[in-house]
XYZ file of C-alpha atoms in Angstrom:
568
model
C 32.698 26.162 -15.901
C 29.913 23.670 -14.781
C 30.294 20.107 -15.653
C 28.002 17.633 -15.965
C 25.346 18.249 -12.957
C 27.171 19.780 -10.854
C 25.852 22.583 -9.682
C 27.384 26.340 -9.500
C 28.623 27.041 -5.835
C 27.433 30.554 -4.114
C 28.936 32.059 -1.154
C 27.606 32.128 2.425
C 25.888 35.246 2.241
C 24.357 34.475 -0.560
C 23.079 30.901 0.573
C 21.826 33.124 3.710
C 19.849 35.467 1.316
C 18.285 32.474 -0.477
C 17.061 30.752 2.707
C 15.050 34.089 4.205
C 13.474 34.105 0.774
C 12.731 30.170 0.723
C 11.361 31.288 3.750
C 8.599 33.473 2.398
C 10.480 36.407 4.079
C 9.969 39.796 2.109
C 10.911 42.286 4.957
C 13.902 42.569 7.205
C 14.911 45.304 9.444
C 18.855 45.845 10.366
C 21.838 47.742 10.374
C 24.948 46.884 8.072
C 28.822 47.065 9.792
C 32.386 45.349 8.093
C 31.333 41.633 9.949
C 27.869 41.445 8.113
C 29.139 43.281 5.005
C 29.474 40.180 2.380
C 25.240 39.788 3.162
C 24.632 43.574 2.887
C 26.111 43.052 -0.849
C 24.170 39.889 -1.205
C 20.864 41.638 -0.677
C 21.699 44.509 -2.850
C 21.063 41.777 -5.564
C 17.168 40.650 -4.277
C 16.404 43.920 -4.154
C 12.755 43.465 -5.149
C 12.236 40.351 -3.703
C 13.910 41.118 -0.362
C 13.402 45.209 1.069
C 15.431 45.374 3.491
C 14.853 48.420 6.319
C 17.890 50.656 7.244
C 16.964 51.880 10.875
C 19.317 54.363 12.950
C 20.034 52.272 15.492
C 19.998 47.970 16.035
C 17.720 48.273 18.882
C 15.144 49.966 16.399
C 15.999 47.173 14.134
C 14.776 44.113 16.251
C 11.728 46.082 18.064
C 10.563 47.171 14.465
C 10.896 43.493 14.050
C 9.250 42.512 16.809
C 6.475 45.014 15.684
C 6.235 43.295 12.677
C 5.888 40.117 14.200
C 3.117 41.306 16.379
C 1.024 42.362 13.940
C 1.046 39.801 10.965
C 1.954 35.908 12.854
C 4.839 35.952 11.182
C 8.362 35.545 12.190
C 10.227 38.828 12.205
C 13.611 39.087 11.006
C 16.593 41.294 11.864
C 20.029 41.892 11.381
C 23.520 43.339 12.138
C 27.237 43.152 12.371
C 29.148 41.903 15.079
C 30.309 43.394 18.176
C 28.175 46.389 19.419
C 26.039 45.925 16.383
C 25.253 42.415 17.987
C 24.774 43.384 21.653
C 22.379 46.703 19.931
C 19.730 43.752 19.566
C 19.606 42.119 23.150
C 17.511 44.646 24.891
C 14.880 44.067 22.184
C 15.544 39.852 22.194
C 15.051 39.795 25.989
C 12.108 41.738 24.938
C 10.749 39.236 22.624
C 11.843 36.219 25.046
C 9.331 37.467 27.358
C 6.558 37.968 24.985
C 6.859 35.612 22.908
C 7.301 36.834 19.885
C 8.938 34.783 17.052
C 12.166 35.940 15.607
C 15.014 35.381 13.440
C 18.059 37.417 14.147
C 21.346 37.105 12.184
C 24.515 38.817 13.225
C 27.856 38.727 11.746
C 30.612 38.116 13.134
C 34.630 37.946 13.182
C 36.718 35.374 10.910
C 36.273 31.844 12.269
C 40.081 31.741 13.127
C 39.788 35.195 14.970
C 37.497 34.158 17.605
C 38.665 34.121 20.844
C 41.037 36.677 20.410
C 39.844 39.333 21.171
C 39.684 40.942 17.494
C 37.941 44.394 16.244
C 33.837 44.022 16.924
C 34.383 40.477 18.759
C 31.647 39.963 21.333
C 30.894 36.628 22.436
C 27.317 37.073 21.133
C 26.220 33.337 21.830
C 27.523 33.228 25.216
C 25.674 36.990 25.732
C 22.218 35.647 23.694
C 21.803 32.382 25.243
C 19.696 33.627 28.674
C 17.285 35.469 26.317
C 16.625 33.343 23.206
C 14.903 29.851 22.913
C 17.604 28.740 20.639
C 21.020 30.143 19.085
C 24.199 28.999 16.960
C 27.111 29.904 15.274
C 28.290 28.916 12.105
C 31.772 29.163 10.978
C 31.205 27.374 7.743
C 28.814 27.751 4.719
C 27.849 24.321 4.880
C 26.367 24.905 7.741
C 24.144 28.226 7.187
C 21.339 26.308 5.128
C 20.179 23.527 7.957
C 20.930 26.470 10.716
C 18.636 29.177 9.227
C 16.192 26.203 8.218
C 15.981 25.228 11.933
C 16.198 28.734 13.414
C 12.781 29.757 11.638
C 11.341 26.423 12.804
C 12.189 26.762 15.921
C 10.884 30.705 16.580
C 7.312 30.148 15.009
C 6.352 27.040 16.963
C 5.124 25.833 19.579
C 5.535 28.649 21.668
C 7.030 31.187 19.992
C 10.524 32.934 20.641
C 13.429 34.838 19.260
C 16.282 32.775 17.794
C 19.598 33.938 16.955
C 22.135 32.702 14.184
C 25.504 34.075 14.505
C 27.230 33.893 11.545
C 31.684 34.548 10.882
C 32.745 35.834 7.859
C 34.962 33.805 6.624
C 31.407 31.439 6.436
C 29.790 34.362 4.517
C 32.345 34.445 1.907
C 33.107 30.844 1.339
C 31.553 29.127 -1.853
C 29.535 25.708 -1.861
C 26.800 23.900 -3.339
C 23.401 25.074 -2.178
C 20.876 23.157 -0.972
C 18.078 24.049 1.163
C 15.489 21.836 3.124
C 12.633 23.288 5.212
C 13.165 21.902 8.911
C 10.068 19.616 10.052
C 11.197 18.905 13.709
C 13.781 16.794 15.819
C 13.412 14.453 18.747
C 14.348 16.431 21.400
C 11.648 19.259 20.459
C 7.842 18.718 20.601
C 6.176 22.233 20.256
C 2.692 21.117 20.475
C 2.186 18.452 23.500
C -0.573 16.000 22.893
C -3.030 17.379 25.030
C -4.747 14.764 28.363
C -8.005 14.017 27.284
C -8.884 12.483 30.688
C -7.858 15.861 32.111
C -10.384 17.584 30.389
C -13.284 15.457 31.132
C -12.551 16.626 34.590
C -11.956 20.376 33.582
C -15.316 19.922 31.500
C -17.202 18.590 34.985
C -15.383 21.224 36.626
C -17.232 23.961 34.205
C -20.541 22.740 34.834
C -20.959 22.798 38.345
C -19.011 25.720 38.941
C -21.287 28.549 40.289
C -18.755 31.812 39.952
C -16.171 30.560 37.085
C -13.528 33.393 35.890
C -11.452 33.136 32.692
C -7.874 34.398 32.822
C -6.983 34.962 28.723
C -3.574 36.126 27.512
C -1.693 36.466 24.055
C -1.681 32.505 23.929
C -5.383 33.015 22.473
C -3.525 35.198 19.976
C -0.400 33.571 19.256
C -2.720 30.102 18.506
C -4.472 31.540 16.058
C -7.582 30.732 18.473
C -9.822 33.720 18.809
C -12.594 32.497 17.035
C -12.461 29.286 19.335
C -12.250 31.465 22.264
C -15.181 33.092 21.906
C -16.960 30.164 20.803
C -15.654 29.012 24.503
C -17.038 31.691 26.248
C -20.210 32.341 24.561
C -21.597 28.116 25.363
C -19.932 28.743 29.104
C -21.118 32.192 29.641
C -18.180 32.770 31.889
C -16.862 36.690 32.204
C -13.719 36.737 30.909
C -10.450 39.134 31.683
C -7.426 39.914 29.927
C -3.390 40.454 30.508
C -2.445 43.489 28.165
C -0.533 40.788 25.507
C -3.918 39.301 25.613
C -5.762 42.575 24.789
C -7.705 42.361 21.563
C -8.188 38.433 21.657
C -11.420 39.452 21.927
C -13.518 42.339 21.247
C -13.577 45.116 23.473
C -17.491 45.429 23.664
C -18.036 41.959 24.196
C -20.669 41.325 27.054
C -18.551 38.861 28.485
C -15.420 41.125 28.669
C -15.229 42.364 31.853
C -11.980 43.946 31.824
C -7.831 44.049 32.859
C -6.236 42.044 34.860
C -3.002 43.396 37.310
C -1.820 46.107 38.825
C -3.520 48.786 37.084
C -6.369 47.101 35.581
C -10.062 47.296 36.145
C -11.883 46.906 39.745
C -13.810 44.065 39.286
C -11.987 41.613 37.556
C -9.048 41.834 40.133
C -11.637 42.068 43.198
C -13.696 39.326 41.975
C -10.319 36.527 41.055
C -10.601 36.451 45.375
C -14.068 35.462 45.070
C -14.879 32.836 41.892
C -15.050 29.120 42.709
C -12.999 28.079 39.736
C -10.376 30.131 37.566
C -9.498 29.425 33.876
C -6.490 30.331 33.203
C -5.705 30.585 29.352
C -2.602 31.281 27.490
C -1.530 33.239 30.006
C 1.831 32.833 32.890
C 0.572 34.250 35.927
C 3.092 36.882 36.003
C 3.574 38.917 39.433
C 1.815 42.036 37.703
C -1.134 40.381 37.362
C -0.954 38.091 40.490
C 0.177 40.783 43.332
C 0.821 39.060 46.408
C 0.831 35.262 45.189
C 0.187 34.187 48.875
C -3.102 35.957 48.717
C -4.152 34.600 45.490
C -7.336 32.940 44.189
C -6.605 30.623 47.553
C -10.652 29.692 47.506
C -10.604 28.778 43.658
C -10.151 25.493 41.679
C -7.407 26.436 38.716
C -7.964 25.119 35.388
C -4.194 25.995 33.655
C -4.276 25.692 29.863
C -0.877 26.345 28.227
C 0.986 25.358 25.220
C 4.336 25.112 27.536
C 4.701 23.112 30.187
C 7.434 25.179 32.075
C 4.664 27.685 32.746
C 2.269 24.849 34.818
C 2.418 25.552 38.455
C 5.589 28.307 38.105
C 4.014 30.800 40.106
C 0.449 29.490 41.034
C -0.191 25.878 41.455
C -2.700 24.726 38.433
C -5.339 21.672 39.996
C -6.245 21.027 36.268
C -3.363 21.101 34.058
C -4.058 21.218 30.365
C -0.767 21.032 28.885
C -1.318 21.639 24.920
C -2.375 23.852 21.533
C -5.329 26.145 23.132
C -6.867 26.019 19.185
C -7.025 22.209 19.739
C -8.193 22.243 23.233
C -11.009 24.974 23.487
C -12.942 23.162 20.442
C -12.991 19.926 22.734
C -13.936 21.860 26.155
C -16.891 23.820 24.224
C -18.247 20.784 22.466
C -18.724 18.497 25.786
C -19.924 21.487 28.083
C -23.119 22.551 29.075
C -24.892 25.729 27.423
C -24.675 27.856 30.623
C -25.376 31.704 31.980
C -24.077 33.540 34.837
C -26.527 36.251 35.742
C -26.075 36.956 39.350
C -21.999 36.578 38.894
C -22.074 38.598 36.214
C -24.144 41.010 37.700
C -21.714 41.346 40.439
C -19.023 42.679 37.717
C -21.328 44.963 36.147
C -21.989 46.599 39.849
C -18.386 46.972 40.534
C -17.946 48.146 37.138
C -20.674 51.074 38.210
C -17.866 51.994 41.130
C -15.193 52.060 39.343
C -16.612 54.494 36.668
C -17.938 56.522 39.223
C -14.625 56.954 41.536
C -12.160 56.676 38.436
C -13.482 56.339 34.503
C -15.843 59.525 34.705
C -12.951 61.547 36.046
C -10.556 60.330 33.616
C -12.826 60.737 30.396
C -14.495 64.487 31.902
C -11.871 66.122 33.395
C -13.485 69.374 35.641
C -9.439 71.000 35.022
C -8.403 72.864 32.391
C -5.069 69.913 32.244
C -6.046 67.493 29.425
C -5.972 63.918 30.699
C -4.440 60.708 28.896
C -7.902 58.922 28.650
C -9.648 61.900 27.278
C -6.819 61.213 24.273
C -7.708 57.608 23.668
C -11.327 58.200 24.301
C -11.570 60.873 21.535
C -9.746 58.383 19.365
C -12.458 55.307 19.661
C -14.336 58.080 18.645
C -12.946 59.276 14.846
C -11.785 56.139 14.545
C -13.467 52.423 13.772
C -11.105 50.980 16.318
C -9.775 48.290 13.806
C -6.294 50.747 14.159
C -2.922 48.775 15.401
C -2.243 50.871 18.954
C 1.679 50.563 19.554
C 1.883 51.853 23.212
C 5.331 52.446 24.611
C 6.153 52.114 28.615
C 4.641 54.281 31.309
C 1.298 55.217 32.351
C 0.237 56.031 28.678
C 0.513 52.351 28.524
C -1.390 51.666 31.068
C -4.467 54.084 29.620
C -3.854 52.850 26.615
C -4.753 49.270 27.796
C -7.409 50.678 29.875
C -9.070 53.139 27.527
C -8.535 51.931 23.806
C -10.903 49.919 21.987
C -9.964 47.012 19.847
C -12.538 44.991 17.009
C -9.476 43.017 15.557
C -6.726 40.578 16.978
C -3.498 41.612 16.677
C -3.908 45.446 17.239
C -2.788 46.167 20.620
C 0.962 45.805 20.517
C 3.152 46.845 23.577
C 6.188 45.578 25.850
C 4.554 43.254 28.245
C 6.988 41.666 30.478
C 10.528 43.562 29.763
C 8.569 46.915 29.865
C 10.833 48.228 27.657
C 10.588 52.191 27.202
C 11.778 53.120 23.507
C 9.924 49.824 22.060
C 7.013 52.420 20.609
C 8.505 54.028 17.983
C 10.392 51.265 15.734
C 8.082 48.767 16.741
C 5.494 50.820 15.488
C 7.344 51.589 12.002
C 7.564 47.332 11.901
C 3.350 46.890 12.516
C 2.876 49.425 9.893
C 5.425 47.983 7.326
C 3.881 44.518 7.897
C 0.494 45.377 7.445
C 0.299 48.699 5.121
C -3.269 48.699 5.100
C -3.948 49.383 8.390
C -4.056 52.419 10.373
C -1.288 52.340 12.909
C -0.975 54.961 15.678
C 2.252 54.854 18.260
C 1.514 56.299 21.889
C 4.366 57.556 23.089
C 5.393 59.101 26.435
C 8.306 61.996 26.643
C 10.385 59.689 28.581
C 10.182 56.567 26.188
C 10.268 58.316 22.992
C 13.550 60.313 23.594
C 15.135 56.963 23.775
C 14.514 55.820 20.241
C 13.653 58.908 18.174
C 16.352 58.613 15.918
C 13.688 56.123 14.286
C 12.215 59.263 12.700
C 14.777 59.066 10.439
C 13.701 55.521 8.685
C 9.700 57.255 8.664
C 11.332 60.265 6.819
C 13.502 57.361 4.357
C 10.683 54.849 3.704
C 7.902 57.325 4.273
C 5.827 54.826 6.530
C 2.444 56.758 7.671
C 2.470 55.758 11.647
C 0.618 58.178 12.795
C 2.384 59.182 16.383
C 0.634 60.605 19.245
C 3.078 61.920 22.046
C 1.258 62.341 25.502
C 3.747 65.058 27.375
C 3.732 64.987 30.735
C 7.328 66.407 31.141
C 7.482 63.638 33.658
C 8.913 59.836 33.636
C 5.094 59.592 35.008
C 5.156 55.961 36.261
C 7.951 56.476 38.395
C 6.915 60.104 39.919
C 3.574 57.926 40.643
C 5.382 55.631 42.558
C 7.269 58.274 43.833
C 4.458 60.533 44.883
C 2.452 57.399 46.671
C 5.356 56.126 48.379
C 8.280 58.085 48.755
C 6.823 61.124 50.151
C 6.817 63.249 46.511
C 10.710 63.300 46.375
C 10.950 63.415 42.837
C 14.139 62.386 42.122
C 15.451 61.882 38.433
C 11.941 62.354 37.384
C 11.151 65.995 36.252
C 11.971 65.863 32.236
C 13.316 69.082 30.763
C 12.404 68.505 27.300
C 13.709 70.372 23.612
C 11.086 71.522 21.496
C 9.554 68.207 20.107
C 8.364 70.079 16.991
C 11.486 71.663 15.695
C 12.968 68.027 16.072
C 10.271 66.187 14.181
C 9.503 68.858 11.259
C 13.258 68.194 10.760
C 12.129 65.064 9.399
C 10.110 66.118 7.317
C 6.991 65.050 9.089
C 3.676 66.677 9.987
C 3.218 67.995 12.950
C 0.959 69.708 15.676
C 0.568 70.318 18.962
C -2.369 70.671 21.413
C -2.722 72.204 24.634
C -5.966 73.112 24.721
C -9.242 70.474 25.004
C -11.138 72.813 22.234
C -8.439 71.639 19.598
C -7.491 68.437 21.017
C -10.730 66.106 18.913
C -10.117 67.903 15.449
C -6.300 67.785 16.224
C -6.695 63.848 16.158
C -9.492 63.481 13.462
C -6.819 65.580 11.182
C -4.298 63.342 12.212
C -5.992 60.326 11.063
C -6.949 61.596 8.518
C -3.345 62.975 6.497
C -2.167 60.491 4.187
C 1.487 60.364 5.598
C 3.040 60.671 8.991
C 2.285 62.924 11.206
C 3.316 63.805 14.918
C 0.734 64.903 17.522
C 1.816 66.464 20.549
C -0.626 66.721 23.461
C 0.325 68.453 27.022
C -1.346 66.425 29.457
C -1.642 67.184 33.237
C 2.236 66.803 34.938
C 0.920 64.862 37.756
C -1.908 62.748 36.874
C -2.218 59.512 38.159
C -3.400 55.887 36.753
C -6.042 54.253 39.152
C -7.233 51.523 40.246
C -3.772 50.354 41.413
C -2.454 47.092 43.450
C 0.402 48.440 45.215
C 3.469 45.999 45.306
C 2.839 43.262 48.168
C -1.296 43.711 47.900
C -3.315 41.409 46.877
C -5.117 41.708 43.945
C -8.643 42.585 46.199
C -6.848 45.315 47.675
C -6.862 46.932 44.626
C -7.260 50.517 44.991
C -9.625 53.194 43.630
C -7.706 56.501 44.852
């Protein structure tokens, strides 16, 4: 009975319920075991305000998270039991470390007084998590589950974004208390959004005007800000050709005139060529990661470096920034584009276009025409820009369909390239595809998927075939891990070791399901085979045999430098 004022206690689990939905959370993907049972019954009460997603395995949990992420802004949010329910999740929260992608995960875990001890399901899950997440805790009483889950959400959507992960005992999910629940606002010890140096762009801004072969550098930080509008804005008044990392791929539109193109290893000819030759290099939202950088002792050595990023860990890591702009790019670019002059590159960006010319000739004709009777990846992604309006979410798994993908799709809308940047983690395609499409229901979302990677996490065909989500799958066969045999062909004399995949019948598997399915092996079949695709209502599976030993070109081999990229 209730006297007075006070208040009716609830239990743990059912404080932790209450906070996801005081957090505007309506989706969360996870697994239930005995350790994270007393939520699982909490939830079976919020039905309707709170779906949650049964996936086959914890891995597909916090990818389809991450997926979900990805494509809305918004924190995704996971969970499972302790033990190897908990450790499921760390491939895919390493994952999201390295991308930045804002999380919440919540595991359960053994009785406060059992810890230590090496009970049933014990895993030191903090001690495990802490390397890969920007912040993680354990509670072992309710009392402490509302200012914990309060903070965690806080904590993975700013600044710059990250996976955080509350661990939570039992004993804390069943104990009773008085609710309360605050939205966290910040703490000393955290500032997420540095003030950015207003000095230092006056000289960035001087820097702009006189520079005669400027480059822009743009990654996902022009996507996690929120700033692609301001972006382009930014380019347009500078006229300065700008290139992407593949998280920063559809920041901007594909056909823009001043996108000129993929940065890295396997990206296009003149952007990598031409970072060797510009007089001053913007870097934006973006970490200079060795993929994109190849030999750092050869890079951009005759270039001034203009750094802008939210996180000052990232200034002068791996290339040393002359103009640091330490701060929120959606603050900063408004400032830079309303002090510089109106400007035009002709010449420089002539000198794109004409390496552009070479690179379609030695490798983008090939690729898109194939003379052979072996249908090629790009000939798939081509045919889908197409049928389609290219406003589809593309979830690309790990491999060298990633790398076409990246090369070869065509994007009109942030937030509809999703991939594992820098884990490359093979099996992220499939759940994190089911996430993107759960998020945003509306959209066309199509998952390219290599043999290799999707073996790893098909199971996930089971939570299409329960929740009926229409991701629309394309599987690009090569009957090869095909990144590795590349590597393996180039430069260890074709020794194929480990490589050569001797597949089941893909069909059988995914009819099992219950899904629609078809396969293509011929290029007379291949275009209808994907405008039928697009066009079912449901899910559907599409299974092309592309050539076994193809290759992705251009390529910076390991130790190059990024103007030794190579055509053949």
């Amino acid at each position: 009975m209730v006297k007075n004022n006070e208040k009716k206690k609830i239990s743990g689990a059912q404080a932790v319920v209450k906070c996801l939905i005081a957090e505007g959370v309506d989706l969360i993907f996870g697994y239930p075991g005995g350790a994270i049972m007393p939520v699982y019954d909490a939830l079976y009460d919020v039905e309707e305000e709170l779906k949650h997603v049964l996936t086959r395995h914890e891995q597909g949990a916090v990818h389809a998270a991450q997926g979900y992420a990805r494509a809305t802004g918004k924190v995704g949010v996971c969970i499972a039991t302790s033990g190897p329910g908990a450790t499921n999740l760390i491939t895919g929260i390493a994952d999201a470390q390295v991308d930045s992608t804002p999380l919440v995960c919540i595991t359960g875990q053994v009785a406060a007084h059992l810890l230590g001890s090496d009970a049933f399901q014990e895993t030191d899950v903090i001690g495990i998590s802490m390397p890969v997440t920007k912040w993680n805790f354990q509670v072992t009483n309710a009392q402490e589950i509302p200012f914990a889950l309060a903070k965690a959400f806080f904590i993975a959507r700013s600044g710059k974004p990250g996976p955080v992960l509350v661990d939570i005992t039992k004993d804390a999910q069943f104990e009773p208390f008085h609710f309360n629940y605050t939205t966290f606002t910040g703490m000393r010890s955290y500032l997420p959004i540095p003030k950015f140096n207003k000095g230092m762009c006056e000289k960035v801004i001087e820097q702009i005007n006189e520079a005669e072969r400027p480059l822009i550098l743009f990654g996902q930080g022009v996507i996690l800000g929120n700033a692609e509008s301001e972006f382009k804005d930014f380019i347009e008044k500078s006229g300065i050709p700008s290139a992407w990392t593949i998280l920063g791929l559809s920041a901007l539109d594909s056909d823009h005139y001043l996108n000129v193109g993929m940065l890295g290893m396997h990206g296009n000819y003149a952007p990598n060529k031409l970072t060797n030759e510009c007089d001053l290099l913007i870097a934006i939202g973006m970490r200079f990661d060795d993929r994109v950088t190849g030999n750092l002792e050869k890079y951009a050595k005759q270039a001034q470096i203009v750094h802008i990023e939210i996180d000052e860990a990232e200034i002068n890591k791996n290339v040393f920034a002359n103009y640091p702009l330490i701060g929120d790019v959606k603050e900063i670019l408004p400032y830079l584009t309303a002090h510089i002059e109106a400007r035009t590159h002709p010449e420089w960006l002539q000198q794109f276009r004409e390496l552009e010319k070479e690179e379609i000739e030695a490798v983008i004709y090939q690729e898109l025409n194939p003379v052979v009777d072996q249908l090629s990846m790009g000939e798939v992604l081509n045919l889908i820009n197409e049928v389609s309006d290219n406003k589809n979410v593309i979830v690309s798994d790990v491999g060298q369909h990633q790398m076409i993908t990246c090369r070869y799709a065509k994007f009109k809308a942030s937030k509809s390239s999703i991939t594992s940047g820098g884990l490359g983690t093979m099996g992220f395609c499939l759940p994190a595809a089911i996430g993107a499409k759960m998020g945003e229901p509306n959209k066309e979302v199509i998952a390219i998927v290599g043999d290799g990677g999707f073996q790893m996490t098909l199971q996930e065909l089971g939570t299409i075939f329960q929740f009926k989500t229409a991701v629309k799958i394309i599987l690009l066969n090569n009957e090869f891990l095909g990144m590795v045999r590349q590597w393996q062909e180039l430069f260890f004399d074709k020794r194929y070791a480990s490589t050569t995949m001797i597949n089941p019948d893909f069909q059988t598997i995914v009819a099992g399901y219950g899904i629609e399915t078809n396969k293509v092996k011929q290029r007379k079949y291949l275009k209808g085979a994907i405008k039928t695709m697009l066009d079912f209502e449901g899910p559907y599976f599409l299974e092309v045999m592309v050539g076994k030993e193809n290759n992705v070109f251009p390529m910076v081999a390991t130790g190059d430098s990024v103007a030794d990229i190579r055509l053949k």
